[in-house]
Coordinates of C-alpha atoms in Angstrom, one line a residue:
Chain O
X29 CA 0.0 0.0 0.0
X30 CA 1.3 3.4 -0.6
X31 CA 2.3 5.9 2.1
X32 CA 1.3 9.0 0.1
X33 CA -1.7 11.1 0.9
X34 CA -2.9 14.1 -1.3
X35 CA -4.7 17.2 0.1
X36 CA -7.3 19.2 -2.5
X37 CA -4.4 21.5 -3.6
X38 CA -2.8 18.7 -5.1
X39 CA 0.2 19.0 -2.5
X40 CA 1.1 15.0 -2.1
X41 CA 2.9 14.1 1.3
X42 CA 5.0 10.6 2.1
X43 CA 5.5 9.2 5.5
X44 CA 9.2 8.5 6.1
X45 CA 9.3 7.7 10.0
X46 CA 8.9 10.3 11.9
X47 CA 9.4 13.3 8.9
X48 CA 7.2 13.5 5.9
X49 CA 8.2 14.3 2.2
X50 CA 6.2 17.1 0.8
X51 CA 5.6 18.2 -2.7
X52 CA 3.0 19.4 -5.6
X53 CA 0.9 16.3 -7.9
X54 CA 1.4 15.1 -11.6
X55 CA -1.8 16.9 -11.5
X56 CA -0.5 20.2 -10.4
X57 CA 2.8 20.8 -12.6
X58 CA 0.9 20.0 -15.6
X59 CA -2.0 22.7 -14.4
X60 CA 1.2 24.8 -13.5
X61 CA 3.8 24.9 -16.6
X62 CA 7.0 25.6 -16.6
X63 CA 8.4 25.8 -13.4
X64 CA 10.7 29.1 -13.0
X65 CA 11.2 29.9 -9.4
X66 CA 9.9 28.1 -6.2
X67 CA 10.0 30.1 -2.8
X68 CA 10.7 27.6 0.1
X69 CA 10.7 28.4 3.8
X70 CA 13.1 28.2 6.1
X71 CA 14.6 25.3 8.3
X72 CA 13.5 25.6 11.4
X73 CA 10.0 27.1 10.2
X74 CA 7.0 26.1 12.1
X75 CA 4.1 25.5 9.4
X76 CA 0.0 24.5 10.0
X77 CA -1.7 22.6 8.0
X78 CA -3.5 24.1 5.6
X79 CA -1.5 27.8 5.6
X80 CA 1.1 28.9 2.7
X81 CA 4.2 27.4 3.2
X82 CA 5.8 28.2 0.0
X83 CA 5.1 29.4 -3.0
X84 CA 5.6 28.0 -6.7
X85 CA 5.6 30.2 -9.9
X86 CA 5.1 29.2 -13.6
X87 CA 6.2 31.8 -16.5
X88 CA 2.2 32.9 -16.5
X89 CA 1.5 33.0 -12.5
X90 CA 2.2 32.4 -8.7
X91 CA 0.3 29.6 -6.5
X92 CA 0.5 29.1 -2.8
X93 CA 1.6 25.5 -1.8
X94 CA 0.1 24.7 1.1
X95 CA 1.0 22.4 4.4
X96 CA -0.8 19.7 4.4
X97 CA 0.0 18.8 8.2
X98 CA 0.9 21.0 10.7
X99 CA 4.8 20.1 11.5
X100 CA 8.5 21.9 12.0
X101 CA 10.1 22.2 8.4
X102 CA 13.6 19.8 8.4
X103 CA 14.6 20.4 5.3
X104 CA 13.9 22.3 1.8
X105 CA 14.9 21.6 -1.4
X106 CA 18.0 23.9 -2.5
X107 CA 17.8 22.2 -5.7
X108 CA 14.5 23.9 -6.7
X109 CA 16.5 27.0 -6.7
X110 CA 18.7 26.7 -9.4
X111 CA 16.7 24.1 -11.2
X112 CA 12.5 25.0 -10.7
X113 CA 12.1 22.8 -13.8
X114 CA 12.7 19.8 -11.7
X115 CA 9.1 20.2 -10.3
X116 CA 7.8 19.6 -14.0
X117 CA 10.3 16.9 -14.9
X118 CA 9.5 14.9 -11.1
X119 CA 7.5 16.3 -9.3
X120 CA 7.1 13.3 -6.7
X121 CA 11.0 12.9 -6.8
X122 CA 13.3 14.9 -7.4
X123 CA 11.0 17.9 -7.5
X124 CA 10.4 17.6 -3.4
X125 CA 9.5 21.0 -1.4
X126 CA 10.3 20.2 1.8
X127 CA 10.9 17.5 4.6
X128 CA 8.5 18.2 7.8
X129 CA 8.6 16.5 11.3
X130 CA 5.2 15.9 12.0
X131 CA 3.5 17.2 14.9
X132 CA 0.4 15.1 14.9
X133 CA 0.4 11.7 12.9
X134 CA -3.9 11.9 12.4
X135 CA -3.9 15.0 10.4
X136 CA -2.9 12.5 7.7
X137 CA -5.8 10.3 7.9
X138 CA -8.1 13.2 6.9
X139 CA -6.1 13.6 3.6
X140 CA -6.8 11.5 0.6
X141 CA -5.1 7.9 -0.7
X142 CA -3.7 7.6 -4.1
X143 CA -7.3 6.0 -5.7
X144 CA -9.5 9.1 -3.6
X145 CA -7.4 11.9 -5.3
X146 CA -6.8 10.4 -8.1
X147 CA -11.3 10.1 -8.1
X148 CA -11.1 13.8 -7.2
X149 CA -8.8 15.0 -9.9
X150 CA -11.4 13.4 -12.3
X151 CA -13.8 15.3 -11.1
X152 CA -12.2 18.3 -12.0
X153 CA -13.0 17.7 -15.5
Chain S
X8 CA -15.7 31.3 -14.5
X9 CA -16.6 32.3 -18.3
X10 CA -18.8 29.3 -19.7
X11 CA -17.1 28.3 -23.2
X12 CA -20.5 28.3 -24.8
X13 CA -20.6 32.1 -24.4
X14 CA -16.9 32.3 -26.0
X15 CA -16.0 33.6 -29.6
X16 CA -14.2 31.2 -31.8
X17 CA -11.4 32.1 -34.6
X18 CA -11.5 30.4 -37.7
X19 CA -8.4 28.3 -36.2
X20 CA -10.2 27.1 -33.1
X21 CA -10.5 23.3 -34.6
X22 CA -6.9 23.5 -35.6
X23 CA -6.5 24.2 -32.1
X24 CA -8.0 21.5 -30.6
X25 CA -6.5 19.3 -32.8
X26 CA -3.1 20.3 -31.9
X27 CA -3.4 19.8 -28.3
X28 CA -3.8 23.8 -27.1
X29 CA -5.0 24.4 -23.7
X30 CA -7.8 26.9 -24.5
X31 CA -8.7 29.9 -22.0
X32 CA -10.8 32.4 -22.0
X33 CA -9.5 35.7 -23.4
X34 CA -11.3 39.3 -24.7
X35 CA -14.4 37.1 -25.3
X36 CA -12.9 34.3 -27.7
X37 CA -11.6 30.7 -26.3
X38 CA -8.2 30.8 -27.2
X39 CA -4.2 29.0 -26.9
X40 CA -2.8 29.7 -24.1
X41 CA -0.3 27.0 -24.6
X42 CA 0.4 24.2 -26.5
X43 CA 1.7 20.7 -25.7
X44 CA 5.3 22.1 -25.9
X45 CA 4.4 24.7 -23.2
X46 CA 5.2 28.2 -22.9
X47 CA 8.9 28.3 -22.2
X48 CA 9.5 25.8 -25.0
X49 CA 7.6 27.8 -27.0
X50 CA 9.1 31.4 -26.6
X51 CA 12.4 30.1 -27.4
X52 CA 11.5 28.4 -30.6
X53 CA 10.2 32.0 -31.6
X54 CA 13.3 33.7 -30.7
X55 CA 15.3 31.2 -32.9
X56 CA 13.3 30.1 -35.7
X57 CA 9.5 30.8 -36.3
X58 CA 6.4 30.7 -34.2
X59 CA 3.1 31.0 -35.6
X60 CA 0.4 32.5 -33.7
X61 CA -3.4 33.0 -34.0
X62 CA -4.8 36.7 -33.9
X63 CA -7.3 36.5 -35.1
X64 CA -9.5 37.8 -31.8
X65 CA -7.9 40.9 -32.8
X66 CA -10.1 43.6 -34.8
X67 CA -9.5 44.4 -38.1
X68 CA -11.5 47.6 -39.1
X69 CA -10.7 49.7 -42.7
X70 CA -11.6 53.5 -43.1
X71 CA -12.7 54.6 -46.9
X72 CA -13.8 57.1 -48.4
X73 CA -14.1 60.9 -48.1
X74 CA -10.9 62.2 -45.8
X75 CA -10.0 59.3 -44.1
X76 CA -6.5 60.7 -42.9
X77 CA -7.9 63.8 -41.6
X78 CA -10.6 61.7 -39.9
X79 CA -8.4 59.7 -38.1
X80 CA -5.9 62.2 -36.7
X81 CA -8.6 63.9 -35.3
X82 CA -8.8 60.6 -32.5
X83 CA -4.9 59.6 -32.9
X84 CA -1.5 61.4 -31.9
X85 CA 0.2 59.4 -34.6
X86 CA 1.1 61.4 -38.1
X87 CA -1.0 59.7 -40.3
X88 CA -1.0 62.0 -43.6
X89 CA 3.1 61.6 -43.1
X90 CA 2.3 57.5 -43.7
X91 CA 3.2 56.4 -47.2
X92 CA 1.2 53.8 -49.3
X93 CA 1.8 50.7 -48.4
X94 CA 3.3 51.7 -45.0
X95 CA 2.2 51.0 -41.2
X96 CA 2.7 52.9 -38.0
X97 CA 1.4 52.7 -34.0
X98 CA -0.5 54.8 -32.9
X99 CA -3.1 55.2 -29.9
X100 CA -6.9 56.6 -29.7
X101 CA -6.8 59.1 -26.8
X102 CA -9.0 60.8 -24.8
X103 CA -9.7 64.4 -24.1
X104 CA -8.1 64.2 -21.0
X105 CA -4.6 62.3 -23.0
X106 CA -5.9 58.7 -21.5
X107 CA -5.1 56.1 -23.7
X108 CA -8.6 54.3 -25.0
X109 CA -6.5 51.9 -27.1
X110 CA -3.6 51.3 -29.1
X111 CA -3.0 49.9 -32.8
X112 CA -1.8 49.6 -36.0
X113 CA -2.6 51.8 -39.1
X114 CA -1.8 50.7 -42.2
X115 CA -1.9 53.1 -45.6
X116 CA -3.9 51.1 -48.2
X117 CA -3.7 53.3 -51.0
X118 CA -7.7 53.9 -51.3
X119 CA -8.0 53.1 -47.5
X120 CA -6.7 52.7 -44.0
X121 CA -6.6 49.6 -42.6
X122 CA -6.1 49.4 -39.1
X123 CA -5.6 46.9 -36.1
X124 CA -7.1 47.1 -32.7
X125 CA -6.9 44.8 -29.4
X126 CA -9.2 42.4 -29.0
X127 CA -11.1 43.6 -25.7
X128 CA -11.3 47.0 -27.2
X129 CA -12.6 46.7 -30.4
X130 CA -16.4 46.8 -29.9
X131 CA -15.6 50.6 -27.8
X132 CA -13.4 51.4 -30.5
X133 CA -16.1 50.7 -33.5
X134 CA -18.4 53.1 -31.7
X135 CA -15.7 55.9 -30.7
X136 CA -15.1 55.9 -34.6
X137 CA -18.6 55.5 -35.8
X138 CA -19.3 58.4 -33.2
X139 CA -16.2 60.9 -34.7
X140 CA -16.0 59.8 -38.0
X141 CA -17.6 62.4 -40.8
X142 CA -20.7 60.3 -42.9
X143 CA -18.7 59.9 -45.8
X144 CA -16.3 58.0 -44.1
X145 CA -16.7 54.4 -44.3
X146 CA -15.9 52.3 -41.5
X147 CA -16.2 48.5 -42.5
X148 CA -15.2 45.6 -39.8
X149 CA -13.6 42.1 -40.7
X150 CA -14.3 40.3 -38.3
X151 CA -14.5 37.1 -40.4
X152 CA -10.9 37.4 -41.4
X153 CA -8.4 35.4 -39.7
X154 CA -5.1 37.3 -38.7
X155 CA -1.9 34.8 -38.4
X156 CA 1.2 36.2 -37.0
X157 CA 4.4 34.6 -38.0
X158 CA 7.3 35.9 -36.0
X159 CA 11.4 34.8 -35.9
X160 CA 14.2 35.1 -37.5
X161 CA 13.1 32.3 -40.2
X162 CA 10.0 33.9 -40.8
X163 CA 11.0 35.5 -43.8
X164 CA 12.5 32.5 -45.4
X165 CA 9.4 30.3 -44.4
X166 CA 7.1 32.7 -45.9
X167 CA 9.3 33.4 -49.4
X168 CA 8.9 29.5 -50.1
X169 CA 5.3 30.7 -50.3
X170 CA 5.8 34.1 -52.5
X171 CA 9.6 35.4 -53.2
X172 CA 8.8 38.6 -53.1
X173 CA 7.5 39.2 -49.2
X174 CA 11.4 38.4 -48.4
X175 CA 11.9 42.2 -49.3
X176 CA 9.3 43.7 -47.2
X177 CA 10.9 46.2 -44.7
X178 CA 10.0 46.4 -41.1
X179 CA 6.6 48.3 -41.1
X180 CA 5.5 47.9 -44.6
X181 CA 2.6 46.0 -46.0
X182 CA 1.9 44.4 -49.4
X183 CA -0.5 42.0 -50.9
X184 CA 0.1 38.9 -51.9
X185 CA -0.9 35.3 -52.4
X186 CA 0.2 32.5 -50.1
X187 CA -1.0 28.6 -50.9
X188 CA -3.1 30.1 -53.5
X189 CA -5.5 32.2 -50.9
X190 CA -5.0 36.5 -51.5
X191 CA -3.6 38.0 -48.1
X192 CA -2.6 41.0 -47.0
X193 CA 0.5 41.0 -45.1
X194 CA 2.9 43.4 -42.6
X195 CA 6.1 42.9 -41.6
X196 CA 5.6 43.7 -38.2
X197 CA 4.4 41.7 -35.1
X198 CA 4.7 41.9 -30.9
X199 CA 7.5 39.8 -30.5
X200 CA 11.0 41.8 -30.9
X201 CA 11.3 39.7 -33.7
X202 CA 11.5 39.7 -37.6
X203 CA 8.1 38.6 -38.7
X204 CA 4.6 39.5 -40.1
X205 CA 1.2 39.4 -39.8
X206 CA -1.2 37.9 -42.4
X207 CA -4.8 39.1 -42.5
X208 CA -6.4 36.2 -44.5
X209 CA -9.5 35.2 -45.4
X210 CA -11.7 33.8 -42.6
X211 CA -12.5 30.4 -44.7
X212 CA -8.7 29.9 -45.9
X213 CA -7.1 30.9 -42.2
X214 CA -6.8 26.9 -41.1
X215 CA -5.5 26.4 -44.8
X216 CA -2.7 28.9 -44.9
X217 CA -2.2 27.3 -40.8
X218 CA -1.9 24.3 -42.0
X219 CA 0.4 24.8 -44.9
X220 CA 2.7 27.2 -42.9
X221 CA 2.7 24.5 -39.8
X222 CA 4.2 21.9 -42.4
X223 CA 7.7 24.0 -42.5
X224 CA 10.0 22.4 -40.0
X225 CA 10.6 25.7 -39.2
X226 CA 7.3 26.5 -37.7
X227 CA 5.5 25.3 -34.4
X228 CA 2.2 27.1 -33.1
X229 CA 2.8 29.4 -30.2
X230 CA 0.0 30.4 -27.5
X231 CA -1.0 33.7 -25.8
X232 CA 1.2 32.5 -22.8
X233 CA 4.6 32.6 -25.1
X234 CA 3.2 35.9 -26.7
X235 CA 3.2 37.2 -23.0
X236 CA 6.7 36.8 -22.5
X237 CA 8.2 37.5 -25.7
X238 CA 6.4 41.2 -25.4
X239 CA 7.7 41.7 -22.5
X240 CA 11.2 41.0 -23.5
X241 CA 10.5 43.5 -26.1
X242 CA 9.7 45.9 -24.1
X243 CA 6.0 46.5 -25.5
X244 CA 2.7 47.5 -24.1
X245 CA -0.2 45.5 -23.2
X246 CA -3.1 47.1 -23.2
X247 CA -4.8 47.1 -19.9
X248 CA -2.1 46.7 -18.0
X249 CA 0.7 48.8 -18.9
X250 CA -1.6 51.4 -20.8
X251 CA -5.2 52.3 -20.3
X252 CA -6.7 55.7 -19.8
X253 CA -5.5 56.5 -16.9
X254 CA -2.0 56.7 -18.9
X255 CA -0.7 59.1 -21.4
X256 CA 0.9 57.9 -24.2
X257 CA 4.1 60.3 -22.7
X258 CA 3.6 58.2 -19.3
X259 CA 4.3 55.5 -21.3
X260 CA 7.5 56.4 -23.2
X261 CA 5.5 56.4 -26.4
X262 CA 6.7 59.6 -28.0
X263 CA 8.3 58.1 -30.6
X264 CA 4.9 56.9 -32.0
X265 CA 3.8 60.8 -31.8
X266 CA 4.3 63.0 -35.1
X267 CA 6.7 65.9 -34.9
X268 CA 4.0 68.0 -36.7
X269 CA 0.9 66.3 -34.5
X270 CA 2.7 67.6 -31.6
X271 CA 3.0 71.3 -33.0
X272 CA -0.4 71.6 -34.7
X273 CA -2.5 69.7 -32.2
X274 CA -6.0 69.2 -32.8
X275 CA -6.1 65.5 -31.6
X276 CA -8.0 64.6 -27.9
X277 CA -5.8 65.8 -24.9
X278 CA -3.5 67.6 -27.2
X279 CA -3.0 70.3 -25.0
X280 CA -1.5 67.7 -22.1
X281 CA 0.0 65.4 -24.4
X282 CA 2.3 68.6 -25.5
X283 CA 2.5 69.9 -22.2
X284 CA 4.2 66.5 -20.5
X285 CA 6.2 66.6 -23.8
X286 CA 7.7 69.8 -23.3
X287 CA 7.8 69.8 -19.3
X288 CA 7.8 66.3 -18.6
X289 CA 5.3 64.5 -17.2
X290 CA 5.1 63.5 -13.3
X291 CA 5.9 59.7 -13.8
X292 CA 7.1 57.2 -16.6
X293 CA 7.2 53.4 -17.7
X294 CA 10.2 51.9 -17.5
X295 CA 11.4 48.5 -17.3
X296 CA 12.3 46.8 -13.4
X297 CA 14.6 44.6 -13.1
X298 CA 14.7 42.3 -10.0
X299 CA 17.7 41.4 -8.4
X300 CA 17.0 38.5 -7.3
X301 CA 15.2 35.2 -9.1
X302 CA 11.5 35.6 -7.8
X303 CA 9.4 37.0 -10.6
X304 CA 7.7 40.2 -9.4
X305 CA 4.0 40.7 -11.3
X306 CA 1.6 43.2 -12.4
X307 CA 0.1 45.3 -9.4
X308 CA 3.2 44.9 -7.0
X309 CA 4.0 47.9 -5.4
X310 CA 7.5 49.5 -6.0
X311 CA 9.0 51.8 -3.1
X312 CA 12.5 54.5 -2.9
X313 CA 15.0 54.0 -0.4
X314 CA 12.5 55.2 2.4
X315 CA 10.1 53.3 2.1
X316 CA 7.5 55.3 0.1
X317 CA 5.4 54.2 -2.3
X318 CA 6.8 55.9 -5.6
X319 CA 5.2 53.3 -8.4
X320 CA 4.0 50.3 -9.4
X321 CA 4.5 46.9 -11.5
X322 CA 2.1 47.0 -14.6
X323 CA 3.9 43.4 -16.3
X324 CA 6.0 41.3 -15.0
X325 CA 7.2 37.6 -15.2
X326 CA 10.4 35.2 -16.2
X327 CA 11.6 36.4 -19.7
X328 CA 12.6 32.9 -20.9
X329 CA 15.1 34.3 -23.7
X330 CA 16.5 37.2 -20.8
X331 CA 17.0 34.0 -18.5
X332 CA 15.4 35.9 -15.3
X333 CA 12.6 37.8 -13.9
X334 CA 11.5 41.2 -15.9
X335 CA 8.9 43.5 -15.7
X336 CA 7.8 46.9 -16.5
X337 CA 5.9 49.8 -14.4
X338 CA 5.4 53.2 -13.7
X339 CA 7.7 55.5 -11.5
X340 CA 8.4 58.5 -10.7
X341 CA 10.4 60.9 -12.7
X342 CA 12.8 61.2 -10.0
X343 CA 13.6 57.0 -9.8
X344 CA 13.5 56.9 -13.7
X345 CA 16.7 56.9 -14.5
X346 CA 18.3 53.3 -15.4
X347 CA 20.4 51.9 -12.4
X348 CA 18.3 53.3 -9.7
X349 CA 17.7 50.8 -6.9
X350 CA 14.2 50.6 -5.8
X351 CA 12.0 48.0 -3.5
X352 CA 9.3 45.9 -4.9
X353 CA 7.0 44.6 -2.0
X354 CA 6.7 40.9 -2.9
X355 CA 4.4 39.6 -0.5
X356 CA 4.9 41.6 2.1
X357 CA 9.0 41.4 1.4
X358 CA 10.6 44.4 0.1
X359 CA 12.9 42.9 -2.8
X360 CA 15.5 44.5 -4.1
X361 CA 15.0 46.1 -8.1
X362 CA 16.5 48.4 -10.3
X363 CA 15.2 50.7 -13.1
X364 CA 16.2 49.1 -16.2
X365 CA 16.7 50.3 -20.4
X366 CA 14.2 48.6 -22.2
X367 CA 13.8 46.6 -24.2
X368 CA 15.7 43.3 -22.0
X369 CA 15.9 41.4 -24.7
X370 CA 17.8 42.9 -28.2
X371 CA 14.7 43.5 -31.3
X372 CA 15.3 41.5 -34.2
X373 CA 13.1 43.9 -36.7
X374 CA 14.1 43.9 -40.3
X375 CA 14.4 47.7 -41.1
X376 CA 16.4 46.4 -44.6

């Protein structure tokens, strides 16, 4: 079974012990475009679920990523910052936003399983 | 949200479709924004070989009969009597009060003026000529025609496989001609900083002429999002944000498109300011803002001086693909215009660091011959 959860912004998260990978969905770059700058926040950050915790800008516009937990931000990914285009080209890999330590471990059962968002994306259409 | 049903469609729309475009609403019509490629991928095709681009949303309007020259310089700063056959020039409809109601393109047709207007203004601008214009000056719309931009540096040679002889056209001119057997009228001229024209064809032969230009290697379809971009490496206006009528075409560093003579006889709509800000200068002017860092800074971000007061603000801005960086362009005050002043941009709540920058950022590639 897979350890990812999506929220309704198309953020995806993944469970790695106690810390959780965040990013933006298949879904999301391709509604984005080209990738040219991503804003990250800073180690050390508190963040709440469902607040802007950085922010992710195509040639045409900026979007708010939101948190999808509430959690301490461990690490951000410097590589966004001289390559953006990574979110496009991976966005559930190499394209990462951040690594969060997760303050409460049930704010990830409210969010959605692979086959739930990928039911809700479809009914975006 | 804008339900597609209500939408305008070009003659292209199908073409569209078919070739994968993610449509948007935009001035009314459901057009490109993008296609497969996207709109990086896209700009930089432009800038290096040819990019073809439906305008058709655009309004194409002709002026015959009677004094058609005096007519229109009585609602345009631009010298139109000094505009040879077969020549084009920019020009803007202004207000009384020197506001900018629109700008376009006026083309000298021998027996008529043909002229281009934007797309969201071109129903207002119908009426503000039918409303000045003197009865025996005909104004006739076209809005059946398609309108095809093709813009890079292989433009020319694309198009001269078609008919040799639009390989001479010089920057600004216009000429007839027929291309895959359909009569078009042609510019060399376009909103790219690029060599390039735009073909005003025949509504029913538009996906034709598409089609057959789209076979060239050369040529890929380009959407409003790459058009975006490459203006505002180019250093051009868009209507609605960078000009409007609370602008003057001075504000806007548009002198150049204002006759020597217009400017000493007058007798066009907010003349009297017009000359005024050209002789005394007017309070503020657009100028292009360079960021300092990598975040792009966008249309309606506030720009600050050293102390912290607000002395302007961002009317375009994005990631100039070709420039490799954030651009943008807004309005200061005359006392931060100068190139090289260091100014604040309030990026979400974060003053970031800018300077005033020459425009255009990106070099034009025009073919003045």
């Amino acid at each position: 079974m897979s350890n990812v959860r999506y929220t309704e912004d198309h953020e995806w998260i993944r469970l790695e012990g106690d810390t959780a990978v965040v990013g933006i969905s298949q879904y999301a770059q391709e509604q984005l475009g080209d990738v040219v700058y991503v804003e990250l926040p800073e180690v050390g950050r508190k963040v709440e679920k469902g607040k802007e915790m950085a922010v992710v800008e195509s040639v045409k516009a900026a979007s708010e990523v939101y948190a999808p937990i509430s959690g301490e931000v461990v690490a951000a990914n410097a590589a966004l910052t001289a390559e953006p285009a990574k979110v496009n080209a991976d966005p559930m890999g190499d394209g990462w936003f951040v690594k969060l330590k997760i303050a409460n471990k049930a704010e990830l059962d409210k969010l959605m399983d692979e086959g739930a968002y990928k039911k809700f994306v479809e009914g975006l259409h | 949200m804008e339900n597609s049903a209500d939408l305008k469609r070009t003659p292209l729309h199908a073409l569209h479709r078919e070739l994968g475009a993610k449509m948007v609403p935009f001035a009314g019509y459901e057009m490109p924004v993008q296609y497969p490629a996207g709109i990086l991928a896209e700009h930089q095709h432009t800038r290096k070989a040819a990019g073809l681009f439906d305008v058709s949303h655009m309004g194409q309007m002709r002026l015959s009969g009677g004094d058609t020259v005096a007519a229109l310089e009585r609602l345009v700063p631009g010298d139109i009597a000094g505009l040879a056959p077969m020549r084009q020039r920019y020009t803007q409809f202004t207000d009384d009060d020197a506001g900018i109601l629109d700008d376009l393109m006026v083309a000298n047709g021998g027996d008529h003026l043909a002229l281009v207007v934007n797309a969201a203004c071109k129903e207002q601008d119908a009426e503000h000529l039918r409303t000045y214009l003197p009865p025996e000056v005909k104004l006739e719309r076209f809005e059946d025609r398609g309108l095809l931009a093709l813009q890079g540096p292989a433009a020319a040679a694309v198009l001269a496989k078609l008919a040799p002889e639009v390989a001479a056209m010089k920057f600004m001119s216009v000429a007839n001609a027929t291309l895959a057997g359909i009569p078009c009228t042609l510019t060399r001229s376009g909103y790219t900083g690029e060599d390039g024209y735009e073909i005003s064809v025949p509504g029913d032969a538009a996906e034709k002429l598409a089609r057959r230009l789209l076979e060239d290697p050369a040529v890929k379809p380009i959407g409003l999002g790459a058009r975006d971009s490459l203006r505002l490496e180019a250093g051009l206006c868009l209507y609605g944000h960078d000009i409007d009528r609370s602008t003057t075409p001075v504000e806007a560093d548009l002198v150049w498109s204002i006759g020597k003579r217009r400017r000493e006889q007058g007798r066009f709509p907010g003349a009297a300011k017009i000359v005024d800000q050209i002789a005394n200068g007017p309070t503020r002017k657009r100028v292009g803002i360079l960021p300092d860092g990598r975040a792009p800074i966008r249309e309606g971000t506030e720009l600050q001086d050293a102390s912290g007061r607000q002395i302007g603000k961002i009317t375009s801005g994005g990631f100039g693909p070709s420039f490799g960086g954030p651009i943008a362009m807004g309005y200061v005050e005359m006392a931060q215009a100068a190139p090289g002043t260091a100014l604040s941009a309030i990026l979400r709540g974060t003053p970031q660091p800018v300077k005033v920058a020459p425009l255009p950022f990106v070099k034009t590639n025009y073919h003045r011959g």
